[in-house]
Amino acid sequence: MQMALDEAHIAAQANEVPVGAVLVGQDGDILAQTRNQMRALNDPTAHAEILAIRQACEKLGNERLMGCSLYVTLEPCPMCAGAIAEARIAKLFYGAPDIKGGAVDNGVALFDQKCCHHAPEVIGGLRESDCAALLTEFFALRRNG
């Protein structure tokens, strides 16, 4: 999770919402390490999770990431949760919950829906205070600055 937090800090410095993600293969190799880049890429789908999934799939030459683990600093949104399910990621570790926009343990709780064909093992709250503090500070600076 520290690597994902490092990516989130880089995102904040680039004026992107500070979310970072790291995707790890079955053997422990880092397949992808990235951050939110919606502004940089002019792409509303350029969330850290989506970019990590794309990079890992490219690296493995496969649209399935079975046995892989995704570490992300914020609870995934509906789009990212859907991509995680479609990629068949085995484990999802996330830092801070997202009460408004999350779709794993909050909101639509996508993995609990009948329409979801694959649900990863989910471990939330990993380095939660560090992840939440980064987001809180980022948005406070935007509101007050």
Short mmCIF file of C-alpha atoms in Angstrom, two decimals, residues 32-144:
data_model
loop_
_atom_site.label_atom_id
_atom_site.label_comp_id
_atom_site.label_asym_id
_atom_site.label_seq_id
_atom_site.Cartn_x
_atom_site.Cartn_y
_atom_site.Cartn_z
CA ALA A 32 1.36 -1.97 -12.72
CA GLN A 33 1.87 1.08 -10.55
CA THR A 34 -0.10 4.21 -11.37
CA ARG A 35 -2.33 7.05 -10.20
CA ASN A 36 -5.33 9.08 -11.26
CA GLN A 37 -4.61 10.90 -14.52
CA MET A 38 -7.98 12.18 -15.70
CA ARG A 39 -6.77 15.76 -16.15
CA ALA A 40 -3.41 14.84 -17.67
CA LEU A 41 -5.00 12.50 -20.21
CA ASN A 42 -8.29 14.41 -20.68
CA ASP A 43 -9.99 11.11 -19.97
CA PRO A 44 -12.73 10.67 -17.35
CA THR A 45 -11.97 6.92 -17.25
CA ALA A 46 -8.29 7.44 -16.34
CA HIS A 47 -8.77 6.39 -12.72
CA ALA A 48 -5.79 4.74 -11.05
CA GLU A 49 -7.52 1.34 -10.98
CA ILE A 50 -8.45 1.41 -14.67
CA LEU A 51 -4.94 2.44 -15.71
CA ALA A 52 -3.41 -0.27 -13.53
CA ILE A 53 -5.73 -2.91 -15.00
CA ARG A 54 -4.89 -1.80 -18.55
CA GLN A 55 -1.15 -1.87 -17.88
CA ALA A 56 -1.26 -5.29 -16.21
CA CYS A 57 -3.40 -6.81 -18.97
CA GLU A 58 -0.98 -5.43 -21.57
CA LYS A 59 1.99 -6.80 -19.67
CA LEU A 60 0.45 -10.26 -19.29
CA GLY A 61 -1.15 -10.33 -22.76
CA ASN A 62 -4.46 -11.34 -21.21
CA GLU A 63 -7.73 -9.61 -20.33
CA ARG A 64 -8.00 -11.70 -17.15
CA LEU A 65 -5.94 -10.98 -14.06
CA MET A 66 -6.81 -14.12 -12.11
CA GLY A 67 -4.77 -14.58 -8.98
CA CYS A 68 -3.71 -10.92 -8.96
CA SER A 69 -4.16 -8.40 -6.15
CA LEU A 70 -5.01 -4.72 -6.50
CA TYR A 71 -3.98 -2.17 -3.87
CA VAL A 72 -5.74 1.20 -4.13
CA THR A 73 -5.81 4.13 -1.72
CA LEU A 74 -9.56 4.81 -2.05
CA GLU A 75 -12.57 2.52 -2.26
CA PRO A 76 -13.28 1.99 -5.98
CA CYS A 77 -16.16 3.75 -7.72
CA PRO A 78 -18.80 1.83 -9.72
CA MET A 79 -16.77 2.02 -12.95
CA CYS A 80 -13.61 0.70 -11.30
CA ALA A 81 -15.43 -1.96 -9.29
CA GLY A 82 -16.97 -3.20 -12.55
CA ALA A 83 -13.56 -3.33 -14.21
CA ILE A 84 -12.13 -5.22 -11.22
CA ALA A 85 -14.89 -7.80 -11.55
CA GLU A 86 -14.48 -8.09 -15.32
CA ALA A 87 -10.72 -8.56 -14.96
CA ARG A 88 -11.34 -11.33 -12.40
CA ILE A 89 -8.92 -9.81 -9.88
CA ALA A 90 -8.60 -12.14 -6.90
CA LYS A 91 -8.04 -9.67 -4.07
CA LEU A 92 -8.81 -5.99 -3.60
CA PHE A 93 -7.12 -4.04 -0.83
CA TYR A 94 -8.25 -0.45 -0.38
CA GLY A 95 -7.36 2.30 2.05
CA ALA A 96 -10.03 4.91 2.72
CA PRO A 97 -13.74 4.21 2.31
CA ASP A 98 -15.66 6.46 -0.06
CA ILE A 99 -19.09 7.04 1.48
CA LYS A 100 -20.34 9.15 -1.46
CA GLY A 101 -18.73 7.51 -4.48
CA GLY A 102 -17.59 4.07 -3.41
CA ALA A 103 -19.16 0.94 -4.86
CA VAL A 104 -17.56 -1.86 -2.86
CA ASP A 105 -18.67 -1.49 0.77
CA ASN A 106 -20.72 1.65 0.14
CA GLY A 107 -23.17 2.80 -2.51
CA VAL A 108 -24.25 0.05 -4.87
CA ALA A 109 -21.98 -2.56 -3.22
CA LEU A 110 -21.43 -3.99 -6.70
CA PHE A 111 -19.78 -7.24 -5.67
CA ASP A 112 -22.91 -8.17 -3.68
CA GLN A 113 -25.23 -7.79 -6.69
CA LYS A 114 -26.62 -10.75 -8.65
CA CYS A 115 -25.40 -9.19 -11.89
CA CYS A 116 -21.78 -9.34 -10.68
CA HIS A 117 -20.24 -12.52 -12.05
CA HIS A 118 -17.00 -12.27 -10.07
CA ALA A 119 -16.31 -10.79 -6.66
CA PRO A 120 -12.78 -10.45 -5.35
CA GLU A 121 -11.85 -10.95 -1.74
CA VAL A 122 -12.04 -7.43 -0.28
CA ILE A 123 -9.91 -6.05 2.53
CA GLY A 124 -10.77 -2.43 3.29
CA GLY A 125 -9.17 0.02 5.67
CA LEU A 126 -5.52 -0.74 4.84
CA ARG A 127 -3.58 2.38 5.91
CA GLU A 128 -6.98 4.07 6.07
CA SER A 129 -5.90 7.09 8.13
CA ASP A 130 -2.96 7.87 5.81
CA CYS A 131 -5.10 7.50 2.69
CA ALA A 132 -7.97 9.56 4.13
CA ALA A 133 -5.65 12.30 5.39
CA LEU A 134 -4.13 12.77 1.94
CA LEU A 135 -7.57 13.18 0.37
CA THR A 136 -8.81 15.50 3.13
CA GLU A 137 -5.74 17.72 2.83
CA PHE A 138 -5.98 17.81 -0.97
CA PHE A 139 -9.62 18.95 -0.97
CA ALA A 140 -9.12 21.38 1.94
CA LEU A 141 -6.37 23.13 -0.02
CA ARG A 142 -8.66 23.43 -3.05
CA ARG A 143 -11.53 24.86 -0.99
CA ASN A 144 -9.40 27.30 1.01
#
